[in-house]
Amino acid sequence: MAEFRYNPLLDDWTIVNGDRQFRPDMPKDYCAFCPGSKQIKDDYKVLKYDNDWPSMMENPPQPDDVATDFYKTAKSYGKAEVILYSSDHNASLWHLPIDHIKEIVALWKERFIEIKKDKHIKYILPFENRGKEVGTTQIHPHGQIYGYGFLPLRIRVELENSKKYYEENQKSLILKIRDEEIKENKRIILENDSFVAFLPFYTDYPFGLYIVPKVDDIYTFEDFDEKISTDFAIILKETQATFDTLYDKPFPYMMGIYQTPINSELEEKSKKYYNFHVKFFPPLRGENSIKWNASSETAAWAKTNPRKVEETSEELRQTYKKYKENEGK
């Protein structure tokens, strides 16, 4: 009931796990991530928790007998972990002290280093789903880490375009995007010594924010030192605080932390043209309005932003100022 199925039209793999449909519906007042639950007995500050219903496994079963001479399957090899940000069920990341968020960053780094040891893993993506608008059923503050047994399509496309840009310009494309936004200074939201947050010129989400290092040689969490870790914790805290302040309520989003590939020749080669960064994909286009991915975007991947980026950038920039003025009051 679990395998990768190859899609020849896209040269990509679909992760199939039919067992996930049998995940139980828990009582509304039950949280598996709270201390004292069936899964977690003791209190904690931050915690790595192996997913109860993983879509990829270190010891995957044999694929179902569904392959043909044309259709290919492969074992669903990988790793699926949950990262619990706090034992406080109702906490938001931006309500946590910086030293606490640094422990989350340290756990991300620790898990990256550990998962990377498995040579079957080709890419590691820490991510977070926040809010019922993106399908989250558990409000307890948490994210996840997937270690993929293949290089996902989006990552391959970004790497290929970044390599092409590097061969023509001798510069990382992510860093060029960063530098262009800093030069234009129209869509910068906030920054500190080590990171800058902005809505890129081309974003298809009204509030599709990027966080990019100001330091050029940051590729994975392995490159984080004390200063980088502190500044990353600060900009994550202030980014989520800005989002939540915008409409005075928890702001839904999908978030991915992008790094260079691992356990292949690309691990070193891609450092010439691809850098660590964070992308947010928030579904809101207004306080009570959702930007749905409808037929054109889903069927043709023709991305559409229903709002002008310079306007939403200004909204976020003014919201950040409001948050900073009220901070500590």
Tab-separated table of C-alpha atoms in Angstrom:
chain	number	residue	atom	x	y	z
A	1	MET	CA	0.000	0.000	0.000
A	2	ALA	CA	3.023	2.306	-0.255
A	3	GLU	CA	5.309	3.016	-3.191
A	4	PHE	CA	6.606	5.649	-5.562
A	5	ARG	CA	4.887	5.664	-8.957
A	6	TYR	CA	6.733	7.181	-11.900
A	7	ASN	CA	5.007	9.889	-13.963
A	8	PRO	CA	6.589	9.802	-17.463
A	9	LEU	CA	4.890	13.045	-18.524
A	10	LEU	CA	6.685	15.013	-15.824
A	11	ASP	CA	9.724	12.777	-15.232
A	12	ASP	CA	8.763	12.740	-11.577
A	13	TRP	CA	7.589	10.382	-8.851
A	14	THR	CA	4.195	10.360	-7.142
A	15	ILE	CA	4.275	9.288	-3.494
A	16	VAL	CA	1.469	6.772	-2.937
A	17	ASN	CA	0.425	5.586	0.507
A	18	GLY	CA	-3.066	4.171	0.684
A	19	ASP	CA	-2.745	3.501	4.421
A	20	ARG	CA	-2.910	7.222	5.241
A	21	GLN	CA	-6.646	7.198	4.564
A	22	PHE	CA	-7.030	5.032	7.674
A	23	ARG	CA	-5.673	7.691	10.037
A	24	PRO	CA	-8.160	7.823	12.930
A	25	ASP	CA	-10.328	10.849	13.643
A	26	MET	CA	-9.324	11.813	17.164
A	27	PRO	CA	-11.630	13.572	19.665
A	28	LYS	CA	-11.632	17.343	19.199
A	29	ASP	CA	-10.130	17.893	22.651
A	30	TYR	CA	-7.302	15.370	22.086
A	31	CYS	CA	-3.807	16.393	20.953
A	32	ALA	CA	-1.168	13.785	20.187
A	33	PHE	CA	1.553	16.439	20.572
A	34	CYS	CA	0.708	17.528	24.115
A	35	PRO	CA	2.558	16.035	27.102
A	36	GLY	CA	0.561	13.235	28.656
A	37	SER	CA	-0.865	12.009	25.352
A	38	LYS	CA	-0.617	8.387	24.253
A	39	GLN	CA	2.327	9.290	22.021
A	40	ILE	CA	4.195	11.771	24.272
A	41	LYS	CA	4.464	11.154	27.994
A	42	ASP	CA	6.781	13.878	29.269
A	43	ASP	CA	7.043	17.647	29.014
A	44	TYR	CA	9.502	19.078	26.479
A	45	LYS	CA	10.777	22.331	25.015
A	46	VAL	CA	11.311	21.203	21.414
A	47	LEU	CA	11.033	17.650	20.167
A	48	LYS	CA	11.550	15.442	17.122
A	49	TYR	CA	8.672	13.017	16.683
A	50	ASP	CA	8.521	10.291	14.038
A	51	ASN	CA	5.376	10.626	11.943
A	52	ASP	CA	2.745	8.052	12.926
A	53	TRP	CA	1.501	7.824	9.340
A	54	PRO	CA	4.581	8.402	7.163
A	55	SER	CA	4.322	8.638	3.402
A	56	MET	CA	7.987	7.562	3.128
A	57	MET	CA	9.897	5.103	5.296
A	58	GLU	CA	13.452	3.972	6.018
A	59	ASN	CA	12.281	0.360	5.718
A	60	PRO	CA	9.561	0.607	3.085
A	61	PRO	CA	7.467	-2.368	2.031
A	62	GLN	CA	7.692	-3.900	-1.393
A	63	PRO	CA	5.551	-1.937	-3.870
A	64	ASP	CA	2.153	-3.340	-4.716
A	65	ASP	CA	2.167	-5.626	-7.751
A	66	VAL	CA	0.910	-2.937	-10.107
A	67	ALA	CA	3.936	-2.128	-12.297
A	68	THR	CA	3.994	-2.987	-16.003
A	69	ASP	CA	6.598	-2.862	-18.742
A	70	PHE	CA	5.626	0.792	-19.140
A	71	TYR	CA	4.600	1.941	-15.662
A	72	LYS	CA	7.389	1.876	-13.059
A	73	THR	CA	7.228	1.685	-9.280
A	74	ALA	CA	9.901	2.004	-6.613
A	75	LYS	CA	10.079	1.567	-2.870
A	76	SER	CA	8.805	4.601	-0.954
A	77	TYR	CA	12.167	5.220	0.648
A	78	GLY	CA	12.552	8.319	2.788
A	79	LYS	CA	12.027	9.894	6.194
A	80	ALA	CA	9.051	11.744	7.652
A	81	GLU	CA	9.474	13.525	10.971
A	82	VAL	CA	7.420	16.011	12.980
A	83	ILE	CA	9.208	18.898	14.694
A	84	LEU	CA	7.304	20.093	17.762
A	85	TYR	CA	8.042	23.756	18.472
A	86	SER	CA	6.719	23.837	22.044
A	87	SER	CA	4.751	21.758	24.523
A	88	ASP	CA	2.301	24.691	24.824
A	89	HIS	CA	-0.675	23.663	22.680
A	90	ASN	CA	-1.780	27.237	21.994
A	91	ALA	CA	1.597	28.878	21.432
A	92	SER	CA	2.566	30.571	18.185
A	93	LEU	CA	6.183	30.642	17.106
A	94	TRP	CA	6.359	34.428	17.416
A	95	HIS	CA	5.207	34.270	21.027
A	96	LEU	CA	8.258	32.198	21.951
A	97	PRO	CA	11.491	33.800	23.233
A	98	ILE	CA	14.374	34.029	20.764
A	99	ASP	CA	16.393	31.475	22.757
A	100	HIS	CA	13.501	29.022	22.410
A	101	ILE	CA	13.257	29.566	18.638
A	102	LYS	CA	17.012	29.041	18.414
A	103	GLU	CA	16.432	25.582	19.882
A	104	ILE	CA	14.018	24.884	17.018
A	105	VAL	CA	16.703	26.037	14.566
A	106	ALA	CA	19.246	23.821	16.344
A	107	LEU	CA	16.879	20.847	16.068
A	108	TRP	CA	16.400	21.494	12.343
A	109	LYS	CA	20.182	21.521	11.975
A	110	GLU	CA	20.603	18.365	14.077
A	111	ARG	CA	17.982	16.476	12.076
A	112	PHE	CA	19.440	17.641	8.750
A	113	ILE	CA	22.855	16.291	9.727
A	114	GLU	CA	21.385	13.018	10.982
A	115	ILE	CA	19.047	12.373	8.035
A	116	LYS	CA	21.830	13.211	5.583
A	117	LYS	CA	23.803	10.207	6.863
A	118	ASP	CA	21.366	7.950	5.017
A	119	LYS	CA	22.821	7.844	1.509
A	120	HIS	CA	19.445	6.880	0.035
A	121	ILE	CA	18.112	10.353	0.886
A	122	LYS	CA	18.596	12.884	-1.918
A	123	TYR	CA	16.806	15.961	-0.572
A	124	ILE	CA	15.732	17.266	2.848
A	125	LEU	CA	12.868	19.739	3.161
A	126	PRO	CA	11.801	21.163	6.533
A	127	PHE	CA	8.339	22.663	6.131
A	128	GLU	CA	5.288	23.899	8.000
A	129	ASN	CA	1.557	23.864	7.289
A	130	ARG	CA	-0.270	26.432	9.403
A	131	GLY	CA	-4.017	26.979	9.565
A	132	LYS	CA	-7.180	25.152	8.567
A	133	GLU	CA	-7.069	27.024	5.247
A	134	VAL	CA	-4.202	24.749	4.155
A	135	GLY	CA	-5.717	21.610	5.648
A	136	THR	CA	-4.002	21.599	9.030
A	137	THR	CA	-6.053	19.644	11.546
A	138	GLN	CA	-3.796	20.221	14.567
A	139	ILE	CA	-3.139	23.751	15.873
A	140	HIS	CA	-0.339	22.601	18.196
A	141	PRO	CA	2.769	24.495	16.963
A	142	HIS	CA	4.753	22.143	14.774
A	143	GLY	CA	6.390	21.599	11.428
A	144	GLN	CA	7.707	18.590	9.568
A	145	ILE	CA	10.838	17.340	7.827
A	146	TYR	CA	10.761	15.098	4.782
A	147	GLY	CA	13.820	13.299	3.550
A	148	TYR	CA	13.082	12.266	-0.046
A	149	GLY	CA	14.504	9.200	-1.755
A	150	PHE	CA	14.444	11.187	-5.008
A	151	LEU	CA	14.974	14.791	-6.083
A	152	PRO	CA	11.493	16.385	-6.363
A	153	LEU	CA	10.518	18.078	-9.614
A	154	ARG	CA	10.322	21.650	-8.302
A	155	ILE	CA	13.805	21.362	-6.838
A	156	ARG	CA	15.165	19.977	-10.114
A	157	VAL	CA	13.602	22.800	-12.131
A	158	GLU	CA	14.973	25.455	-9.788
A	159	LEU	CA	18.419	23.848	-9.858
A	160	GLU	CA	18.441	23.605	-13.651
A	161	ASN	CA	17.435	27.248	-14.111
A	162	SER	CA	19.894	28.355	-11.437
A	163	LYS	CA	22.695	26.425	-13.128
A	164	LYS	CA	21.833	27.978	-16.487
A	165	TYR	CA	21.880	31.473	-14.967
A	166	TYR	CA	25.218	30.764	-13.271
A	167	GLU	CA	26.813	29.549	-16.508
A	168	GLU	CA	25.758	32.783	-18.196
A	169	ASN	CA	26.410	35.220	-15.341
A	170	GLN	CA	28.703	33.523	-12.800
A	171	LYS	CA	26.289	34.273	-9.954
A	172	SER	CA	23.727	32.384	-7.885
A	173	LEU	CA	20.198	33.061	-9.132
A	174	ILE	CA	18.751	33.158	-5.586
A	175	LEU	CA	21.352	35.765	-4.620
A	176	LYS	CA	20.678	37.747	-7.802
A	177	ILE	CA	16.960	37.831	-6.921
A	178	ARG	CA	17.923	39.010	-3.433
A	179	ASP	CA	20.234	41.708	-4.752
A	180	GLU	CA	17.655	42.936	-7.264
A	181	GLU	CA	15.035	43.279	-4.531
A	182	ILE	CA	17.469	45.136	-2.276
A	183	LYS	CA	18.380	47.470	-5.162
A	184	GLU	CA	14.739	48.161	-6.078
A	185	ASN	CA	13.758	48.459	-2.394
A	186	LYS	CA	10.035	48.330	-3.235
A	187	ARG	CA	9.176	44.921	-1.851
A	188	ILE	CA	11.498	44.561	1.173
A	189	ILE	CA	9.474	43.855	4.316
A	190	LEU	CA	12.090	43.452	7.060
A	191	GLU	CA	15.719	42.524	7.533
A	192	ASN	CA	18.512	42.064	10.034
A	193	ASP	CA	22.281	41.593	9.841
A	194	SER	CA	22.075	38.122	8.275
A	195	PHE	CA	18.724	37.861	6.446
A	196	VAL	CA	16.310	39.877	4.345
A	197	ALA	CA	12.591	39.169	3.839
A	198	PHE	CA	10.757	40.378	0.740
A	199	LEU	CA	7.950	39.636	-1.688
A	200	PRO	CA	9.700	38.811	-4.960
A	201	PHE	CA	8.697	40.682	-8.122
A	202	TYR	CA	7.104	37.547	-9.628
A	203	THR	CA	5.379	35.949	-6.623
A	204	ASP	CA	2.080	34.268	-7.474
A	205	TYR	CA	0.818	34.513	-3.881
A	206	PRO	CA	-0.260	37.989	-2.673
A	207	PHE	CA	1.865	37.520	0.461
A	208	GLY	CA	4.378	34.991	-0.936
A	209	LEU	CA	7.366	36.075	1.130
A	210	TYR	CA	10.975	34.897	0.738
A	211	ILE	CA	13.706	34.925	3.391
A	212	VAL	CA	17.215	34.917	1.894
A	213	PRO	CA	20.592	35.152	3.677
A	214	LYS	CA	22.663	38.281	3.216
A	215	VAL	CA	25.725	36.057	3.623
A	216	ASP	CA	26.559	34.448	0.283
A	217	ASP	CA	27.901	31.077	1.444
A	218	ILE	CA	24.906	29.641	3.316
A	219	TYR	CA	23.719	26.448	1.593
A	220	THR	CA	22.251	24.234	4.328
A	221	PHE	CA	21.728	24.292	8.076
A	222	GLU	CA	25.258	22.901	8.364
A	223	ASP	CA	26.530	26.409	7.554
A	224	PHE	CA	24.695	28.056	10.471
A	225	ASP	CA	26.881	29.504	13.231
A	226	GLU	CA	25.693	31.222	16.414
A	227	LYS	CA	25.125	34.602	14.744
A	228	ILE	CA	23.298	33.147	11.734
A	229	SER	CA	21.126	30.978	13.998
A	230	THR	CA	20.185	33.942	16.192
A	231	ASP	CA	19.327	36.178	13.250
A	232	PHE	CA	17.331	33.392	11.588
A	233	ALA	CA	15.325	32.893	14.790
A	234	ILE	CA	14.668	36.651	14.936
A	235	ILE	CA	13.500	36.984	11.340
A	236	LEU	CA	11.229	33.929	11.652
A	237	LYS	CA	9.686	35.392	14.809
A	238	GLU	CA	9.185	38.827	13.238
A	239	THR	CA	7.858	37.399	9.970
A	240	GLN	CA	5.150	35.370	11.686
A	241	ALA	CA	4.368	38.292	13.996
A	242	THR	CA	3.909	40.533	10.944
A	243	PHE	CA	1.626	37.995	9.277
A	244	ASP	CA	-0.515	37.607	12.406
A	245	THR	CA	-0.686	41.352	12.976
A	246	LEU	CA	-1.867	41.997	9.416
A	247	TYR	CA	-5.432	40.815	10.060
A	248	ASP	CA	-5.154	40.456	13.842
A	249	LYS	CA	-5.529	36.674	13.727
A	250	PRO	CA	-3.367	33.587	13.111
A	251	PHE	CA	-2.194	33.851	9.497
A	252	PRO	CA	-2.293	30.593	7.495
A	253	TYR	CA	0.583	29.575	5.281
A	254	MET	CA	2.646	26.792	3.817
A	255	MET	CA	6.370	27.289	4.332
A	256	GLY	CA	9.378	25.453	2.920
A	257	ILE	CA	13.061	25.719	3.855
A	258	TYR	CA	15.128	25.146	0.708
A	259	GLN	CA	18.697	23.857	0.746
A	260	THR	CA	21.140	22.270	-1.660
A	261	PRO	CA	20.695	18.573	-2.547
A	262	ILE	CA	22.590	15.851	-0.691
A	263	ASN	CA	24.203	12.484	-1.388
A	264	SER	CA	24.894	13.071	-5.069
A	265	GLU	CA	27.331	15.004	-7.222
A	266	LEU	CA	24.941	17.952	-6.970
A	267	GLU	CA	25.743	18.382	-3.279
A	268	GLU	CA	28.941	20.278	-4.094
A	269	LYS	CA	28.258	21.387	-7.666
A	270	SER	CA	25.006	23.185	-6.802
A	271	LYS	CA	26.731	25.346	-4.198
A	272	LYS	CA	27.960	27.466	-7.087
A	273	TYR	CA	24.442	28.439	-8.064
A	274	TYR	CA	21.876	27.572	-5.333
A	275	ASN	CA	21.574	28.876	-1.773
A	276	PHE	CA	19.622	28.325	1.422
A	277	HIS	CA	16.341	30.263	1.516
A	278	VAL	CA	12.770	30.102	2.794
A	279	LYS	CA	9.555	30.456	0.800
A	280	PHE	CA	6.110	31.150	2.244
A	281	PHE	CA	2.929	30.264	0.368
A	282	PRO	CA	0.061	31.980	2.259
A	283	PRO	CA	-3.404	31.311	0.780
A	284	LEU	CA	-5.030	34.596	1.837
A	285	ARG	CA	-5.578	37.433	-0.635
A	286	GLY	CA	-7.584	39.441	1.902
A	287	GLU	CA	-8.727	39.210	5.483
A	288	ASN	CA	-11.464	36.708	4.660
A	289	SER	CA	-10.613	35.841	1.056
A	290	ILE	CA	-8.738	32.798	-0.204
A	291	LYS	CA	-6.544	32.673	-3.303
A	292	TRP	CA	-7.576	29.299	-4.648
A	293	ASN	CA	-5.459	27.414	-7.161
A	294	ALA	CA	-8.190	26.817	-9.723
A	295	SER	CA	-8.199	25.123	-13.128
A	296	SER	CA	-5.716	27.267	-15.054
A	297	GLU	CA	-3.155	27.150	-12.249
A	298	THR	CA	-3.614	23.463	-11.594
A	299	ALA	CA	-4.103	22.208	-15.159
A	300	ALA	CA	-1.557	24.420	-16.907
A	301	TRP	CA	0.593	25.673	-14.002
A	302	ALA	CA	-0.251	29.171	-15.229
A	303	LYS	CA	0.355	30.993	-11.956
A	304	THR	CA	-1.844	33.999	-11.239
A	305	ASN	CA	-1.528	36.643	-8.536
A	306	PRO	CA	-4.849	38.448	-7.914
A	307	ARG	CA	-3.093	41.367	-6.195
A	308	LYS	CA	-0.334	43.793	-7.124
A	309	VAL	CA	2.871	42.791	-5.368
A	310	GLU	CA	3.906	46.370	-4.598
A	311	GLU	CA	0.599	46.946	-2.792
A	312	THR	CA	0.766	43.828	-0.654
A	313	SER	CA	4.424	44.569	0.076
A	314	GLU	CA	3.454	47.969	1.432
A	315	GLU	CA	0.699	46.397	3.539
A	316	LEU	CA	3.181	44.011	5.107
A	317	ARG	CA	5.835	46.704	5.553
A	318	GLN	CA	3.415	48.980	7.400
A	319	THR	CA	2.200	46.020	9.458
A	320	TYR	CA	5.774	45.208	10.464
A	321	LYS	CA	6.254	48.806	11.631
A	322	LYS	CA	3.041	48.529	13.642
A	323	TYR	CA	4.217	45.306	15.250
A	324	LYS	CA	7.610	46.809	16.171
A	325	GLU	CA	5.965	49.916	17.645
A	326	ASN	CA	3.716	47.767	19.832
A	327	GLU	CA	6.351	45.141	20.693
A	328	GLY	CA	6.690	44.726	24.425
A	329	LYS	CA	3.635	46.846	25.277
